[in-house]
Short mmCIF file of C-alpha atoms and ligand atoms in Angstrom, two decimals:
data_model
loop_
_atom_site.label_atom_id
_atom_site.label_comp_id
_atom_site.label_asym_id
_atom_site.label_seq_id
_atom_site.Cartn_x
_atom_site.Cartn_y
_atom_site.Cartn_z
CA MET A 1 -44.40 184.47 147.47
CA PRO A 2 -46.32 187.09 145.73
CA ALA A 3 -49.76 188.37 146.88
CA GLY A 4 -50.98 187.04 143.03
CA ARG A 5 -49.53 183.57 143.20
CA ARG A 6 -50.89 183.16 146.74
CA ALA A 7 -53.90 183.77 145.48
CA VAL A 8 -54.02 181.22 143.23
CA LEU A 9 -53.12 178.53 144.75
CA GLY A 10 -55.37 179.67 147.90
CA LEU A 11 -58.58 179.31 144.94
CA LEU A 12 -56.34 175.67 143.86
CA ALA A 13 -57.17 174.94 147.50
CA ALA A 14 -60.52 175.44 147.32
CA ALA A 15 -61.11 173.81 144.69
CA ALA A 16 -60.03 170.81 145.50
CA LEU A 17 -62.02 170.86 148.52
CA LEU A 18 -65.11 171.90 146.56
CA PRO A 19 -67.95 169.09 146.32
CA CYS A 20 -67.23 166.91 143.41
CA LEU A 21 -69.69 168.18 140.88
CA SER A 22 -72.79 165.37 139.77
CA SER A 23 -73.53 164.14 136.22
CA ALA A 24 -77.27 164.67 135.52
CA ASP A 25 -77.33 161.25 134.88
CA GLU A 26 -75.26 160.35 138.55
CA GLU A 27 -78.12 162.92 139.35
CA PHE A 28 -81.10 160.60 137.75
CA HIS A 29 -79.52 157.65 139.75
CA PHE A 30 -80.05 159.12 142.84
CA LYS A 31 -83.29 160.04 142.49
CA SER A 32 -84.15 156.01 141.47
CA TRP A 33 -82.30 155.21 144.12
CA MET A 34 -84.27 157.47 146.40
CA LEU A 35 -87.46 155.69 144.94
CA GLN A 36 -86.31 152.36 145.45
CA TYR A 37 -85.40 153.20 148.76
CA ASN A 38 -88.14 155.26 149.65
CA ARG A 39 -85.80 158.29 151.07
CA LYS A 40 -87.64 162.18 151.65
CA TYR A 41 -85.27 164.88 152.14
CA SER A 42 -85.61 168.42 152.88
CA LEU A 43 -83.98 171.18 149.66
CA GLU A 44 -80.54 171.25 152.34
CA GLU A 45 -80.37 167.66 152.37
CA TYR A 46 -80.86 166.29 149.03
CA TYR A 47 -77.69 167.82 147.46
CA GLN A 48 -76.03 166.72 150.76
CA ARG A 49 -76.98 163.18 150.42
CA LEU A 50 -76.69 163.86 146.10
CA GLN A 51 -72.78 164.78 146.93
CA ILE A 52 -72.75 161.63 149.40
CA PHE A 53 -74.04 159.27 147.24
CA VAL A 54 -72.36 160.25 143.62
CA ALA A 55 -69.05 159.40 146.03
CA ASN A 56 -70.19 156.23 146.86
CA LYS A 57 -71.55 154.95 143.58
CA ARG A 58 -67.67 156.46 142.16
CA ARG A 59 -66.21 154.22 143.94
CA ILE A 60 -68.50 151.44 144.14
CA ASP A 61 -68.31 151.69 140.23
CA ARG A 62 -64.15 151.66 140.30
CA HIS A 63 -64.25 148.90 142.25
CA ASN A 64 -65.54 147.09 140.11
CA ALA A 65 -63.50 148.13 137.49
CA GLY A 66 -60.73 145.79 138.55
CA ASN A 67 -60.18 143.06 139.70
CA HIS A 68 -61.69 141.67 142.57
CA THR A 69 -63.20 138.67 144.42
CA PHE A 70 -66.22 140.41 145.28
CA GLU A 71 -68.44 143.02 143.50
CA MET A 72 -70.03 146.22 145.17
CA GLY A 73 -73.09 147.70 144.44
CA LEU A 74 -75.43 150.28 146.15
CA ASN A 75 -77.99 149.34 149.03
CA GLN A 76 -79.93 151.31 151.56
CA PHE A 77 -76.58 152.61 152.98
CA SER A 78 -75.87 154.17 149.79
CA ASP A 79 -75.94 157.33 150.66
CA MET A 80 -74.10 158.04 154.15
CA THR A 81 -70.55 158.27 155.01
CA PHE A 82 -68.80 155.60 156.88
CA THR A 83 -68.84 157.82 160.09
CA GLU A 84 -72.27 158.01 159.76
CA PHE A 85 -72.65 154.34 159.75
CA ARG A 86 -70.47 153.55 162.36
CA LYS A 87 -71.98 155.87 164.84
CA THR A 88 -75.49 154.22 164.68
CA TYR A 89 -74.77 150.47 163.42
CA LEU A 90 -71.91 149.57 164.47
CA TRP A 91 -70.15 149.55 168.36
CA SER A 92 -69.05 152.44 169.96
CA GLU A 93 -66.23 150.68 171.87
CA PRO A 94 -64.28 147.94 172.05
CA GLN A 95 -66.07 144.86 173.81
CA ASN A 96 -63.96 142.53 176.43
CA CYS A 97 -63.70 140.37 173.10
CA SER A 98 -61.39 137.73 173.74
CA ALA A 99 -61.68 133.60 174.29
CA THR A 100 -57.48 134.10 175.05
CA LYS A 101 -58.41 130.43 175.88
CA GLY A 102 -61.21 129.03 175.61
CA ASN A 103 -62.79 126.05 175.91
CA PHE A 104 -64.45 124.63 172.22
CA LEU A 105 -62.68 120.65 172.19
CA ALA A 106 -61.49 119.84 168.88
CA SER A 107 -62.16 116.07 168.10
CA SER A 108 -60.72 113.53 165.74
CA GLY A 109 -61.70 113.24 162.06
CA PRO A 110 -62.04 115.45 158.68
CA CYS A 111 -64.44 118.11 158.85
CA PRO A 112 -66.85 118.38 155.92
CA SER A 113 -65.13 120.35 153.04
CA ALA A 114 -68.13 122.17 152.63
CA VAL A 115 -71.08 123.02 155.14
CA ASP A 116 -74.52 125.44 154.22
CA TRP A 117 -76.92 125.00 157.51
CA ARG A 118 -79.47 126.95 155.05
CA LYS A 119 -79.28 123.32 153.19
CA LYS A 120 -78.84 121.21 155.44
CA GLY A 121 -82.64 121.60 156.69
CA ASN A 122 -85.06 124.03 158.50
CA TYR A 123 -82.24 125.00 160.71
CA VAL A 124 -82.01 128.79 160.19
CA THR A 125 -84.79 131.79 160.34
CA PRO A 126 -85.10 134.79 158.09
CA VAL A 127 -82.98 137.76 158.02
CA LYS A 128 -83.30 139.97 160.93
CA ASN A 129 -82.88 143.88 160.30
CA GLN A 130 -81.47 145.74 163.43
CA GLY A 131 -82.07 149.22 161.89
CA ALA A 132 -80.30 152.42 163.41
CA CYS A 133 -79.58 150.64 166.78
CA GLY A 134 -75.99 149.06 167.45
CA SER A 135 -77.74 145.10 168.52
CA CYS A 136 -75.73 143.22 165.97
CA TRP A 137 -74.53 140.69 168.91
CA THR A 138 -78.29 140.47 170.02
CA PHE A 139 -78.91 139.31 166.15
CA SER A 140 -75.84 137.17 166.45
CA THR A 141 -76.54 135.63 169.43
CA THR A 142 -80.85 135.09 168.93
CA GLY A 143 -79.77 133.29 165.34
CA CYS A 144 -76.98 131.23 166.81
CA LEU A 145 -79.33 129.57 169.46
CA GLU A 146 -82.14 129.39 166.68
CA SER A 147 -80.28 127.27 164.43
CA ALA A 148 -78.41 125.32 167.65
CA ILE A 149 -82.38 124.12 168.93
CA ALA A 150 -83.45 124.00 165.29
CA ILE A 151 -80.41 120.98 164.82
CA ALA A 152 -81.70 119.62 168.39
CA THR A 153 -84.93 119.08 168.18
CA GLY A 154 -86.32 119.54 164.67
CA LYS A 155 -88.18 122.75 166.01
CA LEU A 156 -87.14 126.37 164.20
CA LEU A 157 -87.68 129.44 166.62
CA SER A 158 -88.12 133.01 166.25
CA LEU A 159 -85.89 134.23 169.08
CA ALA A 160 -86.21 138.20 171.17
CA GLU A 161 -83.22 140.02 170.46
CA GLN A 162 -84.97 142.87 172.87
CA GLN A 163 -84.48 141.10 175.85
CA LEU A 164 -81.11 140.98 175.30
CA VAL A 165 -81.28 144.51 174.53
CA ASP A 166 -83.18 145.86 177.34
CA CYS A 167 -81.82 142.22 180.15
CA ALA A 168 -78.36 141.33 179.33
CA GLN A 169 -76.51 144.79 180.97
CA ASP A 170 -75.21 142.54 184.01
CA PHE A 171 -72.82 140.20 181.24
CA ASN A 172 -70.75 143.77 180.17
CA ASN A 173 -73.47 144.15 177.23
CA HIS A 174 -74.73 147.85 176.35
CA GLY A 175 -78.12 147.17 174.50
CA CYS A 176 -78.24 149.88 171.10
CA SER A 177 -73.92 149.99 172.11
CA GLY A 178 -72.78 147.05 172.01
CA GLY A 179 -72.51 143.55 173.30
CA LEU A 180 -70.89 140.25 173.09
CA PRO A 181 -72.52 136.74 171.41
CA SER A 182 -70.30 135.06 174.03
CA GLN A 183 -71.73 137.28 177.11
CA ALA A 184 -75.54 137.57 176.25
CA PHE A 185 -75.24 133.04 175.77
CA GLU A 186 -74.01 133.51 179.36
CA TYR A 187 -77.11 135.86 179.77
CA ILE A 188 -79.19 133.84 178.77
CA LEU A 189 -77.56 130.39 180.33
CA TYR A 190 -78.32 132.40 183.99
CA ASN A 191 -81.23 134.23 183.59
CA LYS A 192 -82.69 130.91 182.85
CA GLY A 193 -84.36 131.99 179.29
CA LEU A 194 -85.27 133.60 176.57
CA GLN A 195 -88.55 134.27 175.07
CA GLY A 196 -89.54 133.84 171.18
CA GLU A 197 -89.93 137.35 168.54
CA ASP A 198 -93.89 137.08 169.33
CA THR A 199 -93.76 138.00 173.37
CA TYR A 200 -91.32 140.41 173.02
CA PRO A 201 -91.02 142.25 169.85
CA TYR A 202 -87.93 144.33 168.72
CA GLN A 203 -87.75 147.84 168.97
CA ALA A 204 -84.18 148.91 167.86
CA GLN A 205 -84.13 151.14 170.57
CA ASN A 206 -83.14 150.66 174.45
CA GLY A 207 -85.77 149.67 176.67
CA THR A 208 -86.13 148.68 180.38
CA CYS A 209 -86.33 145.10 180.70
CA LYS A 210 -89.90 143.90 180.52
CA PHE A 211 -89.20 139.81 180.65
CA GLN A 212 -91.44 137.28 182.10
CA PRO A 213 -89.86 133.79 183.49
CA GLU A 214 -93.34 132.09 181.72
CA LYS A 215 -92.67 133.05 178.37
CA ALA A 216 -88.91 132.19 177.83
CA ILE A 217 -88.94 129.20 175.47
CA ALA A 218 -85.25 128.89 174.78
CA PHE A 219 -82.51 128.16 177.32
CA VAL A 220 -78.96 127.82 177.42
CA LYS A 221 -76.85 124.52 179.12
CA ASP A 222 -73.59 125.82 178.36
CA VAL A 223 -71.22 128.48 176.56
CA VAL A 224 -68.61 127.51 173.88
CA ASN A 225 -65.95 129.96 173.36
CA ILE A 226 -63.63 129.13 170.51
CA THR A 227 -60.17 129.98 171.30
CA LEU A 228 -58.77 133.59 170.11
CA TYR A 229 -57.25 133.02 166.41
CA ASP A 230 -58.46 129.71 166.46
CA GLU A 231 -59.94 129.40 162.91
CA PRO A 232 -60.05 126.10 162.59
CA GLY A 233 -61.73 125.20 165.56
CA MET A 234 -64.35 127.30 164.13
CA VAL A 235 -64.60 124.97 160.43
CA GLU A 236 -65.12 122.28 163.26
CA ALA A 237 -67.64 123.23 165.40
CA VAL A 238 -69.73 125.31 162.21
CA GLY A 239 -68.80 121.55 160.41
CA LYS A 240 -69.58 119.01 163.37
CA HIS A 241 -71.90 120.92 165.35
CA ASN A 242 -73.84 124.11 164.84
CA PRO A 243 -73.63 127.65 163.33
CA VAL A 244 -71.17 130.01 165.31
CA SER A 245 -70.92 133.72 166.17
CA PHE A 246 -68.41 135.75 165.49
CA ALA A 247 -67.40 139.57 165.04
CA PHE A 248 -65.37 141.28 162.95
CA GLU A 249 -64.03 144.72 161.83
CA VAL A 250 -66.86 146.40 159.24
CA THR A 251 -64.41 149.38 157.32
CA ASP A 252 -66.17 151.49 154.61
CA ASP A 253 -65.45 148.82 151.98
CA PHE A 254 -67.26 146.88 153.61
CA LEU A 255 -70.87 148.49 153.89
CA ARG A 256 -70.77 148.44 149.64
CA TYR A 257 -70.50 145.20 149.74
CA SER A 258 -73.01 143.21 147.03
CA LYS A 259 -71.64 139.57 146.21
CA GLY A 260 -68.82 137.32 145.86
CA ILE A 261 -65.76 136.83 148.24
CA TYR A 262 -65.26 139.94 150.90
CA SER A 263 -61.54 140.26 151.38
CA ASN A 264 -59.28 143.17 152.63
CA PRO A 265 -55.36 143.63 152.93
CA THR A 266 -55.48 146.67 155.39
CA CYS A 267 -58.43 145.73 158.11
CA ASP A 268 -57.12 144.99 161.17
CA LYS A 269 -57.12 141.84 162.97
CA THR A 270 -57.20 142.11 166.72
CA PRO A 271 -60.15 141.58 169.04
CA ASP A 272 -59.64 145.58 170.38
CA LYS A 273 -60.95 146.44 167.10
CA VAL A 274 -63.82 144.09 166.02
CA ASN A 275 -67.07 145.90 166.19
CA HIS A 276 -69.83 144.12 164.35
CA ALA A 277 -71.11 140.23 165.26
CA VAL A 278 -72.62 138.48 163.18
CA LEU A 279 -73.12 134.50 162.51
CA ALA A 280 -71.40 131.69 160.38
CA VAL A 281 -73.20 129.55 158.77
CA GLY A 282 -71.25 127.33 156.87
CA TYR A 283 -68.27 127.21 154.58
CA GLY A 284 -67.13 126.27 151.57
CA GLU A 285 -64.27 127.24 148.78
CA GLU A 286 -64.98 129.18 145.20
CA ASN A 287 -61.42 129.32 142.25
CA GLY A 288 -59.31 127.89 145.01
CA THR A 289 -60.28 130.44 147.92
CA PRO A 290 -61.82 129.64 151.21
CA TYR A 291 -64.61 130.99 152.12
CA TRP A 292 -67.38 131.59 155.39
CA ILE A 293 -70.99 132.16 154.53
CA VAL A 294 -71.67 134.58 156.87
CA LYS A 295 -75.80 135.76 158.16
CA ASN A 296 -75.89 139.73 158.54
CA SER A 297 -78.47 141.38 160.43
CA TRP A 298 -78.74 144.32 157.83
CA GLY A 299 -82.31 142.68 156.90
CA PRO A 300 -82.64 140.62 153.07
CA LEU A 301 -81.91 143.61 150.96
CA TRP A 302 -78.03 144.13 151.63
CA GLY A 303 -75.66 141.92 149.97
CA MET A 304 -76.58 138.84 149.10
CA ASP A 305 -80.43 138.36 150.14
CA GLY A 306 -78.75 139.64 153.22
CA TYR A 307 -76.17 137.47 153.24
CA PHE A 308 -72.33 137.74 152.83
CA TYR A 309 -68.99 135.74 151.83
CA ILE A 310 -65.55 136.22 153.86
CA GLU A 311 -62.41 134.61 152.73
CA ARG A 312 -61.30 131.90 155.37
CA GLY A 313 -58.49 130.93 156.89
CA LYS A 314 -56.58 134.47 157.08
CA ASN A 315 -58.69 135.62 160.20
CA MET A 316 -60.10 138.27 157.69
CA CYS A 317 -60.75 141.31 159.98
CA GLY A 318 -60.20 139.75 162.93
CA LEU A 319 -63.25 137.36 162.53
CA ALA A 320 -61.50 134.87 164.64
CA ALA A 321 -61.20 137.18 167.49
CA CYS A 322 -64.25 135.95 168.92
CA ALA A 323 -66.50 132.90 168.25
CA SER A 324 -68.47 131.31 170.40
CA TYR A 325 -72.10 129.32 170.34
CA PRO A 326 -74.07 127.69 172.62
CA VAL A 327 -75.44 124.56 173.64
CA PRO A 328 -78.97 124.48 174.35
CA GLN A 329 -80.80 122.95 176.95
CA VAL A 330 -83.59 120.66 175.48
C1 NAG B 1 -57.09 138.80 138.96
O1 NAG B 1 -56.08 138.79 140.19
C2 NAG B 1 -56.03 137.57 140.55
C3 NAG B 1 -55.12 137.30 141.97
O2 NAG B 1 -54.98 138.48 142.50
C4 NAG B 1 -54.81 136.71 139.16
O3 NAG B 1 -54.52 135.84 139.27
C5 NAG B 1 -55.76 137.19 138.03
O4 NAG B 1 -54.81 137.16 136.99
C6 NAG B 1 -56.18 138.37 137.75
N1 NAG B 1 -56.75 138.69 136.21
C7 NAG B 1 -56.39 139.60 135.55
C8 NAG B 1 -57.98 139.50 134.74
O5 NAG B 1 -55.93 140.60 135.67
C1 NAG B 2 -65.17 144.49 179.75
O1 NAG B 2 -64.49 143.60 181.37
C2 NAG B 2 -64.60 144.46 182.39
C3 NAG B 2 -64.50 143.76 183.70
O2 NAG B 2 -65.71 143.12 183.76
C4 NAG B 2 -66.10 146.00 182.28
O3 NAG B 2 -65.56 146.54 183.74
C5 NAG B 2 -66.43 146.80 181.14
O4 NAG B 2 -66.90 147.53 181.53
C6 NAG B 2 -66.18 145.78 180.37
N1 NAG B 2 -66.15 146.36 178.75
C7 NAG B 2 -67.04 146.47 177.90
C8 NAG B 2 -67.23 147.42 176.81
O5 NAG B 2 -68.45 146.16 178.02
C1 NAG B 3 -78.18 152.03 176.23
O1 NAG B 3 -78.15 151.48 177.15
C2 NAG B 3 -77.25 150.43 177.58
C3 NAG B 3 -77.09 149.73 179.62
O2 NAG B 3 -77.67 149.25 178.86
C4 NAG B 3 -76.04 152.36 177.95
O3 NAG B 3 -74.90 151.48 178.28
C5 NAG B 3 -75.77 151.84 176.57
O4 NAG B 3 -74.98 153.68 176.28
C6 NAG B 3 -77.22 152.79 175.52
N1 NAG B 3 -77.32 153.22 174.50
C7 NAG B 3 -77.88 154.31 174.10
C8 NAG B 3 -77.97 154.13 172.61
O5 NAG B 3 -78.80 154.85 174.06
C1 NAG B 4 -67.09 132.61 177.85
O1 NAG B 4 -67.02 133.76 177.45
C2 NAG B 4 -67.86 134.17 178.44
C3 NAG B 4 -67.86 135.58 178.10
O2 NAG B 4 -66.74 136.40 177.15
C4 NAG B 4 -67.28 133.76 179.63
O3 NAG B 4 -68.55 134.67 180.50
C5 NAG B 4 -67.08 132.49 180.46
O4 NAG B 4 -66.61 132.46 181.13
C6 NAG B 4 -66.45 132.12 178.98
N1 NAG B 4 -66.55 130.58 179.16
C7 NAG B 4 -65.78 129.69 179.40
C8 NAG B 4 -66.11 128.64 179.44
O5 NAG B 4 -64.63 129.95 179.69
#
């Protein structure tokens, strides 16, 4: 190839790698987003974050122009790449997630066609925020136990995620690096109790165990695991008993979710790929698409007031790979 032509090809290749240039409009958007989310950067970081923000914003606009069951929007993660997000907020290694043979027993009789535990009574605490710590599993655990106790006793407590971060290692949990609700329920059962948010406040980082048995307010009598891929079992558990903890695979499009029924044809469905635990507080159906109503732990500003819907009945992103709930001791 002549040198001149090689040089031109080289230039073209370099141009393809150059950061996309942002328009004044996009930079204006970024600046209002920074104000809204209270972000400050050094000059160097400003341009790096602007570039990531613009790429995210363009993906959102492209998605929303198409025909989908859910919409995307800006949120607190809009200046991050998925790689950065994954390192801080998701499990870094696969957890031993599959309940190959669960102990959930289906009963006879139909399930309600729709349930929302948020509307049935004072059974669900406000959405919490895990911060920059892969502790989703502790929020899924407390949320589930909080609701199960409230349904059994009428008393809605707010329970201590930090105790699970600090103390539940003997049950294969790893603080800010991941864990599983089923293993956390086992910990609470054998540890003989979990403290409240007020006596063991959340710190969003690994710490040493400061459990004080006399301050425990929530107890577990039994742990119910739902068999691998038994999504109808999850429906029955949520419909007839209480909210259920589950895990699924978060991929980069999920970060930009804002409302509607999340669905993804390409995410993984196996227990070794799930990386985030959440809480199913109900289910329903809209225009023929069944969905789960799910409480997340990314604060009330993310998604629909901290919640999201995800398509039901297809083991979407592995959501039926490791579901469980506790039977409270009351
Ligand atoms: C959008 O997609 C749905 C389901 O794939 C399809 O039934 C519907 O006709 C589409 N609507 C438009 C406007 O393309
Ligand atoms: C999975 O279970 C094995 C055996 O109990 C344990 O050694 C390993 O640490 C667990 N892995 C995780 C990620 O918890
Ligand atoms: C947090 O502590 C666990 C042990 O409880 C450890 O496995 C993990 O690597 C730590 N994670 C971080 C982010 O420090
Ligand atoms: C439920 O799962 C946990 C952890 O994943 C396990 O330790 C426990 O033995 C299981 N319980 C039953 C009854 O299978």
